[in-house]
Amino acid sequence: MAHSVEGRFPFLDSDVMEFCNGLPPLYKLAGLNEKFILKRASKGRVPESIIHRPKQPYRAPDAVSFAEKGAPAYVEEVLSEGALRDAGLFDVGAARGLYEKCRKRAGDAGNELVFSNTDNMGLVGLLSTQLLHREFIRGDGSAPGGKIEYKTLIDRVQFQQLQGTA
Amino acid sequence: MTQDEVRAKVHQFIRKNFLFDEKTPLADDQSLLGSGVVDSTGILELIAFLEETCRVKFEDSELVADNFDSIDKIAAFIMAKLSREKV
């Protein structure tokens, strides 16, 4: 390690992980108060402004993929004036304004396709909400490929543990 | 262009390009970065707009938050820059 940088992430420490796995869910998520026990433990050690800082949203994928040429047809569909009005969740003028701006920036030749983080997260948030509305409020939750099947995935380690307890 | 005209143009651009509506309050002396109206990439959009509309060219050393953090500051900075260039 003489010539490299080594990243050691305290939250990935196996003892910390094991301890956290044993905690009741309420300690980790108290209502909508996330990282509850971590915030309590950090009190007095970390500035209050950091403990109570609002979450920084990151929504994938990059909004460019929904605004550039060749974007999926459903984008225009769920962000149309009619669909926005039907859902009634967003200010229609503002939502259209954001979408038009992103489309224009993505379409400008020579533009480096940089959306500001605010616009980027805004467009993806808008789009996901409109899609949820279409699928589950107006629709019956069946995806284009058929009804969604919910599965429980168990990895090998868990599987062995389950077998051991059975 | 007078300082009031610059202020009005910048105000209108910020509303149209970042707020997208007529309702959200936007004061000429409010911190644009602090209130989250404009983020760091948004500042670049704002600078491109100013360079085009006011026909100015900013030096790298002028691109500091203090010159662009409110509509009032932007208008004052543009006027100072334009008057310097005339001399």
mmCIF file of C-alpha atoms in Angstrom:
data_model
loop_
_atom_site.group_PDB
_atom_site.id
_atom_site.type_symbol
_atom_site.label_atom_id
_atom_site.label_comp_id
_atom_site.label_asym_id
_atom_site.label_seq_id
_atom_site.Cartn_x
_atom_site.Cartn_y
_atom_site.Cartn_z
ATOM 1 C CA MET A 1 0.000 0.000 0.000
ATOM 2 C CA ALA A 2 3.045 2.292 -0.191
ATOM 3 C CA HIS A 3 1.839 4.104 -3.287
ATOM 4 C CA SER A 4 -1.900 3.946 -3.127
ATOM 5 C CA VAL A 5 -4.851 5.379 -1.304
ATOM 6 C CA GLU A 6 -6.839 2.906 0.713
ATOM 7 C CA GLY A 7 -10.462 3.634 1.513
ATOM 8 C CA ARG A 8 -11.739 2.223 4.775
ATOM 9 C CA PHE A 9 -15.393 2.798 5.384
ATOM 10 C CA PRO A 10 -16.402 2.598 9.045
ATOM 11 C CA PHE A 11 -19.993 1.653 8.204
ATOM 12 C CA LEU A 12 -18.734 -1.415 6.347
ATOM 13 C CA ASP A 13 -16.835 -2.709 9.372
ATOM 14 C CA SER A 14 -18.075 -6.243 10.012
ATOM 15 C CA ASP A 15 -18.634 -5.665 13.750
ATOM 16 C CA VAL A 16 -20.657 -2.534 13.012
ATOM 17 C CA MET A 17 -22.670 -4.413 10.396
ATOM 18 C CA GLU A 18 -23.359 -7.284 12.738
ATOM 19 C CA PHE A 19 -24.412 -4.933 15.523
ATOM 20 C CA CYS A 20 -26.740 -3.018 13.197
ATOM 21 C CA ASN A 21 -28.285 -6.185 11.820
ATOM 22 C CA GLY A 22 -29.308 -7.095 15.355
ATOM 23 C CA LEU A 23 -31.054 -3.778 16.025
ATOM 24 C CA PRO A 24 -34.846 -3.468 15.955
ATOM 25 C CA PRO A 25 -35.987 -1.674 12.776
ATOM 26 C CA LEU A 26 -37.415 1.194 14.839
ATOM 27 C CA TYR A 27 -33.890 2.163 15.956
ATOM 28 C CA LYS A 28 -32.890 2.621 12.353
ATOM 29 C CA LEU A 29 -36.024 4.199 10.959
ATOM 30 C CA ALA A 30 -38.235 5.933 13.512
ATOM 31 C CA GLY A 31 -41.280 6.875 11.501
ATOM 32 C CA LEU A 32 -39.710 8.892 8.721
ATOM 33 C CA ASN A 33 -36.659 9.798 10.784
ATOM 34 C CA GLU A 34 -33.921 7.888 9.022
ATOM 35 C CA LYS A 35 -30.635 6.720 10.585
ATOM 36 C CA PHE A 36 -32.272 7.350 13.935
ATOM 37 C CA ILE A 37 -29.732 5.679 16.207
ATOM 38 C CA LEU A 38 -26.809 7.090 14.229
ATOM 39 C CA LYS A 39 -28.131 10.612 14.732
ATOM 40 C CA ARG A 40 -28.535 9.974 18.457
ATOM 41 C CA ALA A 41 -25.038 8.558 18.703
ATOM 42 C CA SER A 42 -23.572 11.508 16.783
ATOM 43 C CA LYS A 43 -25.143 14.135 19.028
ATOM 44 C CA GLY A 44 -22.401 16.295 20.519
ATOM 45 C CA ARG A 45 -19.768 14.759 18.246
ATOM 46 C CA VAL A 46 -20.940 16.131 14.917
ATOM 47 C CA PRO A 47 -22.392 19.646 14.376
ATOM 48 C CA GLU A 48 -26.187 19.783 14.654
ATOM 49 C CA SER A 49 -26.386 21.285 11.155
ATOM 50 C CA ILE A 50 -24.917 18.077 9.733
ATOM 51 C CA ILE A 51 -27.076 15.758 11.859
ATOM 52 C CA HIS A 52 -30.260 17.517 10.727
ATOM 53 C CA ARG A 53 -29.181 18.219 7.167
ATOM 54 C CA PRO A 54 -31.881 17.302 4.650
ATOM 55 C CA LYS A 55 -31.084 14.346 2.439
ATOM 56 C CA GLN A 56 -29.479 15.126 -0.904
ATOM 57 C CA PRO A 57 -31.566 13.328 -3.496
ATOM 58 C CA TYR A 58 -29.940 11.153 -6.070
ATOM 59 C CA ARG A 59 -32.232 9.557 -8.554
ATOM 60 C CA ALA A 60 -30.875 7.373 -11.317
ATOM 61 C CA PRO A 61 -30.558 7.289 -14.235
ATOM 62 C CA ASP A 62 -29.351 10.666 -15.470
ATOM 63 C CA ALA A 63 -32.256 12.797 -16.703
ATOM 64 C CA VAL A 64 -30.489 13.279 -20.034
ATOM 65 C CA SER A 65 -31.650 9.807 -21.063
ATOM 66 C CA PHE A 66 -35.270 10.979 -20.755
ATOM 67 C CA ALA A 67 -34.810 14.297 -22.554
ATOM 68 C CA GLU A 68 -32.524 13.512 -25.477
ATOM 69 C CA LYS A 69 -33.543 12.334 -28.913
ATOM 70 C CA GLY A 70 -34.584 8.691 -28.778
ATOM 71 C CA ALA A 71 -35.996 8.960 -25.260
ATOM 72 C CA PRO A 72 -38.760 6.409 -24.540
ATOM 73 C CA ALA A 73 -42.194 7.467 -25.831
ATOM 74 C CA TYR A 74 -43.798 7.150 -22.395
ATOM 75 C CA VAL A 75 -41.860 10.207 -21.194
ATOM 76 C CA GLU A 76 -43.772 12.621 -23.427
ATOM 77 C CA GLU A 77 -46.949 10.696 -22.610
ATOM 78 C CA VAL A 78 -46.819 10.984 -18.818
ATOM 79 C CA LEU A 79 -45.388 14.513 -18.901
ATOM 80 C CA SER A 80 -48.052 15.820 -21.310
ATOM 81 C CA GLU A 81 -50.269 18.640 -20.128
ATOM 82 C CA GLY A 82 -53.239 16.276 -19.978
ATOM 83 C CA ALA A 83 -51.453 13.609 -17.928
ATOM 84 C CA LEU A 84 -50.048 16.214 -15.510
ATOM 85 C CA ARG A 85 -53.476 17.765 -15.074
ATOM 86 C CA ASP A 86 -55.049 14.323 -14.584
ATOM 87 C CA ALA A 87 -52.606 13.373 -11.805
ATOM 88 C CA GLY A 88 -53.032 16.809 -10.242
ATOM 89 C CA LEU A 89 -49.806 16.521 -8.250
ATOM 90 C CA PHE A 90 -47.665 19.181 -9.889
ATOM 91 C CA ASP A 91 -48.000 22.746 -11.090
ATOM 92 C CA VAL A 92 -48.587 21.983 -14.780
ATOM 93 C CA GLY A 93 -46.847 25.119 -16.094
ATOM 94 C CA ALA A 94 -43.780 24.595 -13.914
ATOM 95 C CA ALA A 95 -43.536 20.881 -14.730
ATOM 96 C CA ARG A 96 -43.794 21.570 -18.460
ATOM 97 C CA GLY A 97 -41.264 24.405 -18.095
ATOM 98 C CA LEU A 98 -38.700 22.086 -16.518
ATOM 99 C CA TYR A 99 -39.296 19.357 -19.102
ATOM 100 C CA GLU A 100 -39.052 21.789 -22.044
ATOM 101 C CA LYS A 101 -35.850 23.280 -20.658
ATOM 102 C CA CYS A 102 -34.246 19.836 -20.299
ATOM 103 C CA ARG A 103 -35.344 18.840 -23.798
ATOM 104 C CA LYS A 104 -33.940 22.057 -25.238
ATOM 105 C CA ARG A 105 -30.603 21.653 -23.439
ATOM 106 C CA ALA A 106 -30.348 18.008 -24.501
ATOM 107 C CA GLY A 107 -31.159 18.958 -28.098
ATOM 108 C CA ASP A 108 -28.769 21.901 -28.440
ATOM 109 C CA ALA A 109 -25.914 20.951 -30.715
ATOM 110 C CA GLY A 110 -22.540 21.379 -29.071
ATOM 111 C CA ASN A 111 -24.077 21.420 -25.635
ATOM 112 C CA GLU A 112 -22.162 19.163 -23.285
ATOM 113 C CA LEU A 113 -25.448 17.766 -22.015
ATOM 114 C CA VAL A 114 -24.920 19.122 -18.554
ATOM 115 C CA PHE A 115 -28.091 19.482 -16.558
ATOM 116 C CA SER A 116 -27.821 21.193 -13.207
ATOM 117 C CA ASN A 117 -28.285 18.767 -10.337
ATOM 118 C CA THR A 118 -31.501 20.525 -9.323
ATOM 119 C CA ASP A 119 -33.029 20.169 -12.795
ATOM 120 C CA ASN A 120 -31.712 16.623 -13.149
ATOM 121 C CA MET A 121 -33.219 15.367 -9.880
ATOM 122 C CA GLY A 122 -36.363 17.413 -10.501
ATOM 123 C CA LEU A 123 -37.070 15.833 -13.873
ATOM 124 C CA VAL A 124 -36.440 12.260 -12.694
ATOM 125 C CA GLY A 125 -38.599 12.855 -9.606
ATOM 126 C CA LEU A 126 -41.373 14.292 -11.746
ATOM 127 C CA LEU A 127 -41.190 11.420 -14.202
ATOM 128 C CA SER A 128 -41.122 8.639 -11.573
ATOM 129 C CA THR A 129 -44.095 10.147 -9.756
ATOM 130 C CA GLN A 130 -46.089 10.438 -12.983
ATOM 131 C CA LEU A 131 -45.206 6.837 -13.880
ATOM 132 C CA LEU A 132 -46.293 5.607 -10.444
ATOM 133 C CA HIS A 133 -49.565 7.458 -10.887
ATOM 134 C CA ARG A 134 -50.099 5.888 -14.288
ATOM 135 C CA GLU A 135 -49.255 2.374 -13.137
ATOM 136 C CA PHE A 136 -50.892 2.210 -9.730
ATOM 137 C CA ILE A 137 -53.533 4.954 -9.485
ATOM 138 C CA ARG A 138 -54.921 4.905 -13.017
ATOM 139 C CA GLY A 139 -53.735 1.406 -13.939
ATOM 140 C CA ASP A 140 -53.840 -1.905 -12.105
ATOM 141 C CA GLY A 141 -50.116 -2.172 -11.535
ATOM 142 C CA SER A 142 -49.542 -4.490 -14.438
ATOM 143 C CA ALA A 143 -46.299 -3.672 -16.207
ATOM 144 C CA PRO A 144 -46.162 -3.645 -20.034
ATOM 145 C CA GLY A 145 -44.686 -7.171 -19.914
ATOM 146 C CA GLY A 146 -47.519 -8.522 -17.776
ATOM 147 C CA LYS A 147 -48.406 -8.342 -14.135
ATOM 148 C CA ILE A 148 -45.468 -7.785 -11.773
ATOM 149 C CA GLU A 149 -44.531 -10.871 -9.804
ATOM 150 C CA TYR A 150 -43.112 -10.187 -6.396
ATOM 151 C CA LYS A 151 -40.295 -12.481 -5.399
ATOM 152 C CA THR A 152 -38.345 -13.008 -2.227
ATOM 153 C CA LEU A 153 -34.676 -13.350 -2.972
ATOM 154 C CA ILE A 154 -32.501 -15.263 -0.549
ATOM 155 C CA ASP A 155 -28.741 -15.479 -0.956
ATOM 156 C CA ARG A 156 -26.676 -18.596 -0.298
ATOM 157 C CA VAL A 157 -25.564 -17.552 3.170
ATOM 158 C CA GLN A 158 -29.102 -16.832 4.271
ATOM 159 C CA PHE A 159 -30.242 -20.068 2.672
ATOM 160 C CA GLN A 160 -27.727 -22.106 4.668
ATOM 161 C CA GLN A 161 -28.741 -20.318 7.855
ATOM 162 C CA LEU A 162 -32.401 -21.028 7.156
ATOM 163 C CA GLN A 163 -31.645 -24.689 6.494
ATOM 164 C CA GLY A 164 -29.710 -24.822 9.738
ATOM 165 C CA THR A 165 -32.662 -23.529 11.701
ATOM 166 C CA ALA A 166 -35.218 -25.697 9.948
ATOM 167 C CA MET B 1 -28.795 49.563 -19.950
ATOM 168 C CA THR B 2 -29.591 50.961 -16.505
ATOM 169 C CA GLN B 3 -29.086 49.015 -13.306
ATOM 170 C CA ASP B 4 -32.876 48.667 -12.936
ATOM 171 C CA GLU B 5 -33.146 47.177 -16.418
ATOM 172 C CA VAL B 6 -30.393 44.657 -15.701
ATOM 173 C CA ARG B 7 -32.063 43.744 -12.417
ATOM 174 C CA ALA B 8 -35.418 43.223 -14.151
ATOM 175 C CA LYS B 9 -33.911 41.086 -16.925
ATOM 176 C CA VAL B 10 -32.019 38.881 -14.464
ATOM 177 C CA HIS B 11 -35.098 38.536 -12.270
ATOM 178 C CA GLN B 12 -37.189 37.467 -15.234
ATOM 179 C CA PHE B 13 -34.554 34.978 -16.434
ATOM 180 C CA ILE B 14 -34.208 33.347 -13.022
ATOM 181 C CA ARG B 15 -37.955 32.983 -12.681
ATOM 182 C CA LYS B 16 -38.373 31.510 -16.135
ATOM 183 C CA ASN B 17 -35.272 29.319 -16.158
ATOM 184 C CA PHE B 18 -35.049 28.048 -12.564
ATOM 185 C CA LEU B 19 -38.423 28.482 -10.869
ATOM 186 C CA PHE B 20 -40.691 27.812 -13.859
ATOM 187 C CA ASP B 21 -43.639 29.555 -12.224
ATOM 188 C CA GLU B 22 -45.008 32.968 -11.259
ATOM 189 C CA LYS B 23 -45.918 32.131 -7.662
ATOM 190 C CA THR B 24 -42.679 31.215 -5.879
ATOM 191 C CA PRO B 25 -41.396 34.289 -4.026
ATOM 192 C CA LEU B 26 -38.152 35.678 -5.435
ATOM 193 C CA ALA B 27 -36.612 38.717 -3.771
ATOM 194 C CA ASP B 28 -33.863 40.715 -5.453
ATOM 195 C CA ASP B 29 -31.728 40.560 -2.313
ATOM 196 C CA GLN B 30 -32.184 36.868 -1.482
ATOM 197 C CA SER B 31 -29.212 34.514 -1.667
ATOM 198 C CA LEU B 32 -29.725 32.460 -4.821
ATOM 199 C CA LEU B 33 -27.331 29.692 -3.798
ATOM 200 C CA GLY B 34 -28.363 29.732 -0.139
ATOM 201 C CA SER B 35 -32.057 29.418 -0.949
ATOM 202 C CA GLY B 36 -31.391 26.654 -3.462
ATOM 203 C CA VAL B 37 -32.928 28.536 -6.399
ATOM 204 C CA VAL B 38 -29.693 28.237 -8.354
ATOM 205 C CA ASP B 39 -27.101 25.500 -7.836
ATOM 206 C CA SER B 40 -23.471 25.417 -8.944
ATOM 207 C CA THR B 41 -24.244 24.246 -12.488
ATOM 208 C CA GLY B 42 -27.180 26.635 -12.625
ATOM 209 C CA ILE B 43 -24.705 29.481 -12.025
ATOM 210 C CA LEU B 44 -23.055 28.537 -15.322
ATOM 211 C CA GLU B 45 -26.419 28.865 -17.087
ATOM 212 C CA LEU B 46 -26.824 32.268 -15.461
ATOM 213 C CA ILE B 47 -23.344 33.374 -16.526
ATOM 214 C CA ALA B 48 -23.957 32.289 -20.131
ATOM 215 C CA PHE B 49 -27.183 34.327 -20.085
ATOM 216 C CA LEU B 50 -25.444 37.424 -18.680
ATOM 217 C CA GLU B 51 -22.591 37.238 -21.182
ATOM 218 C CA GLU B 52 -25.058 37.071 -24.042
ATOM 219 C CA THR B 53 -27.633 39.577 -22.818
ATOM 220 C CA CYS B 54 -25.307 42.205 -21.331
ATOM 221 C CA ARG B 55 -22.479 41.620 -23.830
ATOM 222 C CA VAL B 56 -19.865 41.188 -21.156
ATOM 223 C CA LYS B 57 -17.121 38.629 -20.767
ATOM 224 C CA PHE B 58 -16.204 37.494 -17.284
ATOM 225 C CA GLU B 59 -12.650 36.738 -16.202
ATOM 226 C CA ASP B 60 -12.161 33.520 -14.239
ATOM 227 C CA SER B 61 -11.190 35.622 -11.220
ATOM 228 C CA GLU B 62 -14.606 37.339 -11.323
ATOM 229 C CA LEU B 63 -16.533 34.081 -11.155
ATOM 230 C CA VAL B 64 -16.912 34.006 -7.393
ATOM 231 C CA ALA B 65 -20.157 33.408 -5.542
ATOM 232 C CA ASP B 66 -20.132 36.860 -3.993
ATOM 233 C CA ASN B 67 -20.623 38.548 -7.391
ATOM 234 C CA PHE B 68 -23.592 36.361 -8.366
ATOM 235 C CA ASP B 69 -25.349 35.414 -5.157
ATOM 236 C CA SER B 70 -28.342 37.739 -5.466
ATOM 237 C CA ILE B 71 -30.104 39.616 -8.228
ATOM 238 C CA ASP B 72 -29.035 42.924 -6.633
ATOM 239 C CA LYS B 73 -25.388 41.821 -6.497
ATOM 240 C CA ILE B 74 -25.462 40.677 -10.115
ATOM 241 C CA ALA B 75 -26.955 43.980 -11.319
ATOM 242 C CA ALA B 76 -24.420 46.033 -9.350
ATOM 243 C CA PHE B 77 -21.538 43.881 -10.574
ATOM 244 C CA ILE B 78 -22.619 44.129 -14.231
ATOM 245 C CA MET B 79 -22.982 47.925 -14.000
ATOM 246 C CA ALA B 80 -19.549 48.290 -12.404
ATOM 247 C CA LYS B 81 -18.069 46.090 -15.093
ATOM 248 C CA LEU B 82 -19.748 47.955 -17.954
ATOM 249 C CA SER B 83 -18.647 51.355 -16.624
ATOM 250 C CA ARG B 84 -15.048 50.119 -16.238
ATOM 251 C CA GLU B 85 -15.026 48.905 -19.815
ATOM 252 C CA LYS B 86 -16.249 52.263 -21.155
ATOM 253 C CA VAL B 87 -13.266 54.123 -19.680
#
